[in-house]
mmCIF file of C-alpha atoms in Angstrom:
data_model
loop_
_atom_site.group_PDB
_atom_site.id
_atom_site.type_symbol
_atom_site.label_atom_id
_atom_site.label_comp_id
_atom_site.label_asym_id
_atom_site.label_seq_id
_atom_site.Cartn_x
_atom_site.Cartn_y
_atom_site.Cartn_z
ATOM 1 C CA MET A 287 0.082 0.365 0.155
ATOM 2 C CA ARG A 288 0.664 3.843 -0.129
ATOM 3 C CA LEU A 289 0.983 5.285 2.987
ATOM 4 C CA VAL A 290 0.897 9.166 3.943
ATOM 5 C CA ILE A 291 2.834 9.217 7.220
ATOM 6 C CA VAL A 292 1.747 12.800 9.377
ATOM 7 C CA GLY A 293 3.738 13.868 12.053
ATOM 8 C CA PRO A 294 7.485 11.619 11.587
ATOM 9 C CA GLY A 295 8.099 11.186 15.603
ATOM 10 C CA ARG A 296 8.129 7.964 17.499
ATOM 11 C CA ALA A 297 5.229 6.756 16.968
ATOM 12 C CA GLY A 298 5.424 7.794 13.172
ATOM 13 C CA GLY A 299 8.867 7.166 12.509
ATOM 14 C CA SER A 300 8.203 3.428 13.973
ATOM 15 C CA ILE A 301 5.512 2.896 11.478
ATOM 16 C CA ALA A 302 7.298 3.793 8.659
ATOM 17 C CA LEU A 303 10.006 1.855 9.038
ATOM 18 C CA ALA A 304 8.165 -0.630 9.886
ATOM 19 C CA ALA A 305 5.881 -0.150 6.997
ATOM 20 C CA ALA A 306 8.482 -0.180 4.359
ATOM 21 C CA ARG A 307 10.243 -3.142 5.329
ATOM 22 C CA ALA A 308 7.456 -4.746 5.725
ATOM 23 C CA GLY A 309 6.928 -3.341 1.642
ATOM 24 C CA HIS A 310 4.793 -0.629 1.236
ATOM 25 C CA GLU A 311 5.537 2.699 -0.688
ATOM 26 C CA ILE A 312 5.981 6.033 2.092
ATOM 27 C CA ALA A 313 3.937 8.026 -0.228
ATOM 28 C CA GLY A 314 4.595 11.511 1.933
ATOM 29 C CA VAL A 315 5.500 12.339 4.924
ATOM 30 C CA VAL A 316 3.770 15.502 6.258
ATOM 31 C CA GLY A 317 6.262 17.526 8.851
ATOM 32 C CA THR A 318 9.724 17.447 8.250
ATOM 33 C CA GLU A 319 11.848 18.568 5.853
ATOM 34 C CA SER A 320 14.369 15.402 6.246
ATOM 35 C CA THR A 321 13.862 12.292 3.646
ATOM 36 C CA ILE A 322 15.016 9.709 5.854
ATOM 37 C CA TYR A 323 11.342 7.857 5.971
ATOM 38 C CA GLY A 324 10.211 9.428 3.032
ATOM 39 C CA PRO A 325 9.359 12.688 0.020
ATOM 40 C CA PRO A 326 8.576 15.364 2.338
ATOM 41 C CA VAL A 327 5.263 17.113 2.392
ATOM 42 C CA ALA A 328 5.025 20.855 3.398
ATOM 43 C CA ILE A 329 1.951 21.216 5.400
ATOM 44 C CA GLY A 330 -0.657 23.125 3.915
ATOM 45 C CA GLU A 331 0.630 21.275 0.411
ATOM 46 C CA THR A 332 -2.545 18.427 -0.782
ATOM 47 C CA LEU A 333 -1.015 15.158 0.243
ATOM 48 C CA PRO A 334 -0.606 13.027 -2.200
ATOM 49 C CA GLU A 335 -2.635 10.299 -3.402
ATOM 50 C CA ALA A 336 -2.209 6.925 -1.084
ATOM 51 C CA ASP A 337 -4.162 4.517 0.494
ATOM 52 C CA ILE A 338 -3.671 5.659 4.006
ATOM 53 C CA ALA A 339 -2.364 8.595 6.036
ATOM 54 C CA LEU A 340 -1.618 7.801 9.317
ATOM 55 C CA ILE A 341 -2.021 11.361 11.843
ATOM 56 C CA CYS A 342 1.066 10.323 14.384
ATOM 57 C CA VAL A 343 1.061 13.653 16.127
ATOM 58 C CA ARG A 344 0.408 14.073 20.077
ATOM 59 C CA ASP A 345 -3.100 13.929 21.514
ATOM 60 C CA HIS A 346 -3.770 18.002 21.728
ATOM 61 C CA ASP A 347 -2.464 17.984 18.547
ATOM 62 C CA ILE A 348 -4.967 16.439 16.209
ATOM 63 C CA GLU A 349 -7.418 19.090 16.264
ATOM 64 C CA GLY A 350 -5.360 20.915 14.491
ATOM 65 C CA VAL A 351 -3.988 18.833 12.566
ATOM 66 C CA VAL A 352 -6.793 18.104 11.424
ATOM 67 C CA HIS A 353 -8.279 21.451 10.739
ATOM 68 C CA ASP A 354 -4.882 22.064 8.807
ATOM 69 C CA LEU A 355 -6.205 18.770 6.769
ATOM 70 C CA ALA A 356 -9.547 19.425 6.394
ATOM 71 C CA GLY A 357 -10.137 19.902 1.696
ATOM 72 C CA LEU A 358 -6.332 18.528 1.498
ATOM 73 C CA ALA A 359 -7.133 14.556 1.307
ATOM 74 C CA ALA A 360 -8.832 14.010 -1.346
ATOM 75 C CA ASP A 361 -6.096 11.428 -3.080
ATOM 76 C CA VAL A 362 -6.210 9.485 0.343
ATOM 77 C CA SER A 363 -8.603 6.527 0.773
ATOM 78 C CA VAL A 364 -8.501 6.128 4.539
ATOM 79 C CA VAL A 365 -7.298 8.949 7.087
ATOM 80 C CA ALA A 366 -6.964 7.806 10.365
ATOM 81 C CA HIS A 367 -4.930 8.476 13.594
ATOM 82 C CA VAL A 368 -3.015 6.143 15.768
ATOM 83 C CA SER A 369 -4.307 8.008 19.112
ATOM 84 C CA GLY A 370 -5.801 5.439 22.006
ATOM 85 C CA PHE A 371 -7.327 8.198 23.430
ATOM 86 C CA VAL A 372 -8.819 10.709 21.157
ATOM 87 C CA PRO A 373 -12.094 9.724 20.064
ATOM 88 C CA ILE A 374 -12.486 8.806 15.854
ATOM 89 C CA ALA A 375 -14.687 11.447 15.666
ATOM 90 C CA SER A 376 -11.922 14.218 15.676
ATOM 91 C CA LEU A 377 -11.414 12.985 12.098
ATOM 92 C CA TRP A 378 -15.211 13.658 11.057
ATOM 93 C CA PRO A 379 -14.576 17.033 9.790
ATOM 94 C CA LEU A 380 -12.098 14.859 7.189
ATOM 95 C CA LEU A 381 -15.187 12.180 6.129
ATOM 96 C CA THR A 382 -16.212 12.455 3.028
ATOM 97 C CA GLN A 383 -18.126 10.450 0.441
ATOM 98 C CA ASP A 384 -14.055 9.216 -1.153
ATOM 99 C CA VAL A 385 -12.490 9.708 2.194
ATOM 100 C CA SER A 386 -13.157 7.374 5.283
ATOM 101 C CA ILE A 387 -11.668 7.887 8.636
ATOM 102 C CA GLY A 388 -10.058 4.840 11.273
ATOM 103 C CA GLY A 389 -8.119 4.499 14.056
ATOM 104 C CA PHE A 390 -4.997 2.618 14.454
ATOM 105 C CA HIS A 391 -3.853 2.607 17.530
ATOM 106 C CA PRO A 392 -0.327 0.467 17.998
ATOM 107 C CA LEU A 393 -0.500 -1.636 21.717
ATOM 108 C CA GLN A 394 3.079 -1.066 22.119
ATOM 109 C CA THR A 395 5.919 1.078 23.660
ATOM 110 C CA LEU A 396 7.927 3.366 20.464
ATOM 111 C CA PRO A 397 10.931 4.824 22.052
ATOM 112 C CA ASP A 398 12.567 5.425 19.444
ATOM 113 C CA PRO A 399 11.846 4.625 15.501
ATOM 114 C CA GLU A 400 13.949 1.617 15.548
ATOM 115 C CA VAL A 401 12.992 0.390 18.484
ATOM 116 C CA GLY A 402 9.080 1.199 17.939
ATOM 117 C CA SER A 403 9.900 -0.098 14.485
ATOM 118 C CA GLY A 404 11.172 -3.531 16.083
ATOM 119 C CA SER A 405 8.594 -3.805 18.677
ATOM 120 C CA LEU A 406 5.852 -3.501 16.081
ATOM 121 C CA HIS A 407 6.193 -7.745 15.310
ATOM 122 C CA GLY A 408 4.090 -9.498 17.775
ATOM 123 C CA ALA A 409 2.169 -6.353 19.439
ATOM 124 C CA HIS A 410 -0.887 -6.258 19.266
ATOM 125 C CA VAL A 411 -3.182 -2.939 17.480
ATOM 126 C CA GLY A 412 -7.131 -1.516 18.118
ATOM 127 C CA ILE A 413 -9.066 -0.802 15.037
ATOM 128 C CA ASP A 414 -11.940 0.990 14.528
ATOM 129 C CA GLY A 415 -13.918 3.337 11.206
ATOM 130 C CA ASP A 416 -16.062 2.388 8.701
ATOM 131 C CA GLN A 417 -15.462 -0.885 7.146
ATOM 132 C CA LEU A 418 -12.651 0.744 3.991
ATOM 133 C CA ALA A 419 -11.021 2.213 6.879
ATOM 134 C CA VAL A 420 -11.416 -1.358 8.581
ATOM 135 C CA ASP A 421 -9.963 -3.274 6.094
ATOM 136 C CA ALA A 422 -7.382 -1.409 4.968
ATOM 137 C CA LEU A 423 -6.119 -0.137 8.883
ATOM 138 C CA THR A 424 -6.442 -4.426 9.898
ATOM 139 C CA HIS A 425 -4.606 -5.140 6.126
ATOM 140 C CA LEU A 426 -1.654 -2.573 7.170
ATOM 141 C CA GLY A 427 -1.564 -4.539 10.682
ATOM 142 C CA LEU A 428 -1.217 -7.742 9.747
ATOM 143 C CA SER A 429 1.763 -7.234 6.991
ATOM 144 C CA LEU A 430 3.390 -5.791 9.967
ATOM 145 C CA GLY A 431 2.855 -8.612 12.365
ATOM 146 C CA MET A 432 0.280 -6.889 13.942
ATOM 147 C CA THR A 433 -2.426 -8.733 15.801
ATOM 148 C CA PRO A 434 -5.767 -6.679 15.496
ATOM 149 C CA PHE A 435 -8.139 -6.013 17.871
ATOM 150 C CA HIS A 436 -11.513 -3.709 18.193
ATOM 151 C CA LEU A 437 -11.597 -0.472 20.051
ATOM 152 C CA SER A 438 -14.570 1.392 20.163
ATOM 153 C CA ASP A 439 -14.539 5.383 20.357
ATOM 154 C CA ASP A 440 -16.573 4.742 23.691
ATOM 155 C CA VAL A 441 -14.571 2.370 25.656
ATOM 156 C CA ARG A 442 -11.313 4.270 24.296
ATOM 157 C CA PRO A 443 -10.724 6.396 28.255
ATOM 158 C CA LEU A 444 -10.922 3.101 29.468
ATOM 159 C CA TYR A 445 -8.984 1.070 27.291
ATOM 160 C CA HIS A 446 -5.645 4.189 26.928
ATOM 161 C CA ALA A 447 -5.591 4.718 30.974
ATOM 162 C CA ALA A 448 -5.228 0.166 30.819
ATOM 163 C CA ALA A 449 -2.640 0.795 28.603
ATOM 164 C CA ALA A 450 -0.743 3.226 30.605
ATOM 165 C CA ALA A 451 -0.742 1.445 33.524
ATOM 166 C CA ALA A 452 0.407 -1.973 32.051
ATOM 167 C CA SER A 453 3.679 0.421 30.873
ATOM 168 C CA ASN A 454 4.303 3.713 32.648
ATOM 169 C CA PHE A 455 3.460 2.120 35.981
ATOM 170 C CA VAL A 456 5.342 -0.776 35.305
ATOM 171 C CA VAL A 457 8.288 1.385 34.252
ATOM 172 C CA THR A 458 7.803 3.618 37.601
ATOM 173 C CA SER A 459 8.253 0.836 39.866
ATOM 174 C CA LEU A 460 11.186 -0.527 38.362
ATOM 175 C CA VAL A 461 12.557 3.766 38.314
ATOM 176 C CA THR A 462 11.990 3.388 41.851
ATOM 177 C CA SER A 463 13.476 -0.112 42.863
ATOM 178 C CA ALA A 464 16.474 0.675 40.587
ATOM 179 C CA ASP A 465 17.182 4.375 42.491
ATOM 180 C CA LEU A 466 16.550 2.122 46.053
ATOM 181 C CA PHE A 467 18.933 -0.598 44.265
ATOM 182 C CA ALA A 468 21.644 2.111 43.297
ATOM 183 C CA ALA A 469 21.482 3.906 47.178
ATOM 184 C CA ALA A 470 22.331 0.229 48.246
ATOM 185 C CA GLY A 471 25.224 -0.465 46.035
ATOM 186 C CA ILE A 472 24.011 -3.191 43.888
ATOM 187 C CA ASP A 473 22.940 -2.941 40.509
ATOM 188 C CA PRO A 474 19.708 -2.959 39.423
ATOM 189 C CA SER A 475 20.476 -5.562 36.678
ATOM 190 C CA VAL A 476 20.526 -8.244 39.568
ATOM 191 C CA ALA A 477 16.422 -7.732 39.547
ATOM 192 C CA ARG A 478 16.044 -8.363 35.493
ATOM 193 C CA PRO A 479 14.994 -12.808 36.242
ATOM 194 C CA LEU A 480 13.227 -11.145 38.756
ATOM 195 C CA VAL A 481 11.174 -9.080 36.953
ATOM 196 C CA GLU A 482 10.545 -11.450 33.936
ATOM 197 C CA ARG A 483 9.083 -13.948 36.149
ATOM 198 C CA VAL A 484 6.494 -11.508 37.908
ATOM 199 C CA VAL A 485 5.620 -10.675 35.057
ATOM 200 C CA VAL A 486 5.315 -14.214 32.867
ATOM 201 C CA ASN A 487 3.278 -14.768 36.119
ATOM 202 C CA VAL A 488 1.127 -12.218 35.891
ATOM 203 C CA PHE A 489 -0.233 -13.706 32.025
ATOM 204 C CA GLU A 490 -0.007 -17.151 33.171
ATOM 205 C CA SER A 491 -1.929 -16.703 36.529
ATOM 206 C CA GLY A 492 -3.746 -13.701 37.068
ATOM 207 C CA ALA A 493 -2.009 -10.333 37.971
ATOM 208 C CA ARG A 494 -3.460 -10.212 41.669
ATOM 209 C CA HIS A 495 -2.558 -14.227 42.784
ATOM 210 C CA SER A 496 0.814 -13.135 41.697
ATOM 211 C CA LEU A 497 0.791 -10.545 44.132
ATOM 212 C CA THR A 498 3.268 -11.930 47.150
ATOM 213 C CA GLY A 499 5.576 -9.886 49.571
ATOM 214 C CA PRO A 500 5.080 -7.901 53.271
ATOM 215 C CA ILE A 501 2.025 -6.194 51.963
ATOM 216 C CA ALA A 502 0.594 -8.751 49.983
ATOM 217 C CA ARG A 503 1.248 -10.830 53.994
ATOM 218 C CA GLY A 504 0.435 -8.181 55.806
ATOM 219 C CA ASP A 505 3.567 -8.054 57.486
ATOM 220 C CA THR A 506 3.444 -4.150 58.596
ATOM 221 C CA GLU A 507 6.707 -4.246 60.403
ATOM 222 C CA THR A 508 8.735 -5.084 56.948
ATOM 223 C CA VAL A 509 6.574 -2.736 55.711
ATOM 224 C CA VAL A 510 7.825 0.260 57.641
ATOM 225 C CA GLY A 511 11.387 -0.779 57.677
ATOM 226 C CA HIS A 512 11.152 -0.387 53.663
ATOM 227 C CA LEU A 513 9.674 2.910 53.841
ATOM 228 C CA VAL A 514 12.431 4.345 56.165
ATOM 229 C CA ALA A 515 14.759 2.935 54.277
ATOM 230 C CA ALA A 516 13.363 4.631 51.223
ATOM 231 C CA HIS A 517 13.061 7.882 52.574
ATOM 232 C CA GLN A 518 16.569 7.664 53.616
ATOM 233 C CA VAL A 519 17.608 8.110 50.919
ATOM 234 C CA SER A 520 16.417 11.145 49.913
ATOM 235 C CA GLU A 521 12.215 12.954 50.996
ATOM 236 C CA ASP A 522 10.878 12.255 47.426
ATOM 237 C CA LEU A 523 12.101 8.383 46.608
ATOM 238 C CA GLY A 524 10.402 8.145 49.700
ATOM 239 C CA ARG A 525 7.469 9.256 49.099
ATOM 240 C CA GLN A 526 7.067 7.462 45.191
ATOM 241 C CA PHE A 527 7.613 4.038 47.325
ATOM 242 C CA ARG A 528 5.028 5.241 49.165
ATOM 243 C CA LEU A 529 2.892 5.367 47.193
ATOM 244 C CA LEU A 530 3.660 2.854 45.505
ATOM 245 C CA ALA A 531 2.499 0.899 48.811
ATOM 246 C CA GLU A 532 -0.291 1.725 49.370
ATOM 247 C CA ALA A 533 -1.679 1.235 45.243
ATOM 248 C CA THR A 534 -0.305 -2.141 46.594
ATOM 249 C CA ALA A 535 -2.146 -2.828 49.982
ATOM 250 C CA VAL A 536 -5.066 -1.435 47.564
ATOM 251 C CA VAL A 537 -5.158 -4.413 45.308
ATOM 252 C CA ALA A 538 -4.203 -6.345 48.350
ATOM 253 C CA HIS A 539 -7.101 -5.762 50.067
ATOM 254 C CA GLN A 540 -4.465 -4.700 53.138
ATOM 255 C CA GLU A 541 -5.954 -1.068 53.142
ATOM 256 C CA ASP A 542 -6.291 -1.009 57.131
ATOM 257 C CA GLU A 543 -2.872 -1.765 57.566
ATOM 258 C CA VAL A 544 -1.411 1.602 55.716
ATOM 259 C CA GLU A 545 -2.803 3.403 58.891
ATOM 260 C CA LYS A 546 0.001 1.502 61.339
ATOM 261 C CA TRP A 547 2.897 2.027 58.574
ATOM 262 C CA THR A 548 3.428 5.948 59.958
#
């Protein structure tokens, strides 16, 4: 297929690289003077003929991009955004008899285009839109080695919150862990087998069933010792650890123990 990428950042660059490697043609890239991903298209210029134009900008910029593209996408069959939160309805100004609209959200972390392009294979991708858009976006996802699933506008806030929790909250807990290991003079990499095993347990046995440790056991003295040690490193690290500990207590149905931590 012929693709246009609007916004060649981490997401757009990742998709562009993966699509090119899968045999698709990048017909144009809007938002850069560089030709690293494909022929540059100036903002305000008519989009080249394409099967799909993907809007790969930050959520709060989508409305402005849609406004800028109005009347410029007549030669594009499908216009879709890659947001997991913004409703597809935001693209309605681009919907015409000849242009379909949809959503294509890769459920994957894309830290940079090179790493991200390789990570798309094997990931899931949320897709919705009218039938032409769903068909085209499903074909694109499958060609990149992804597994499509239906993602409707009414559940996007919940879905995106779940995705953020699954990725960002994990990173936050590991940052806290790494800082504590470093303060103890221990390389944080020693925790990798532990973390990998925990993740396997979660997806094999269920998240709540996989929770172990002093909070789950109600071992108050140990938890208090952890909190004291974290605060001794720094006030910020102590606060981070306590917030994570309180969230864990809620999951473990040990909220009553929190009052004993002071």
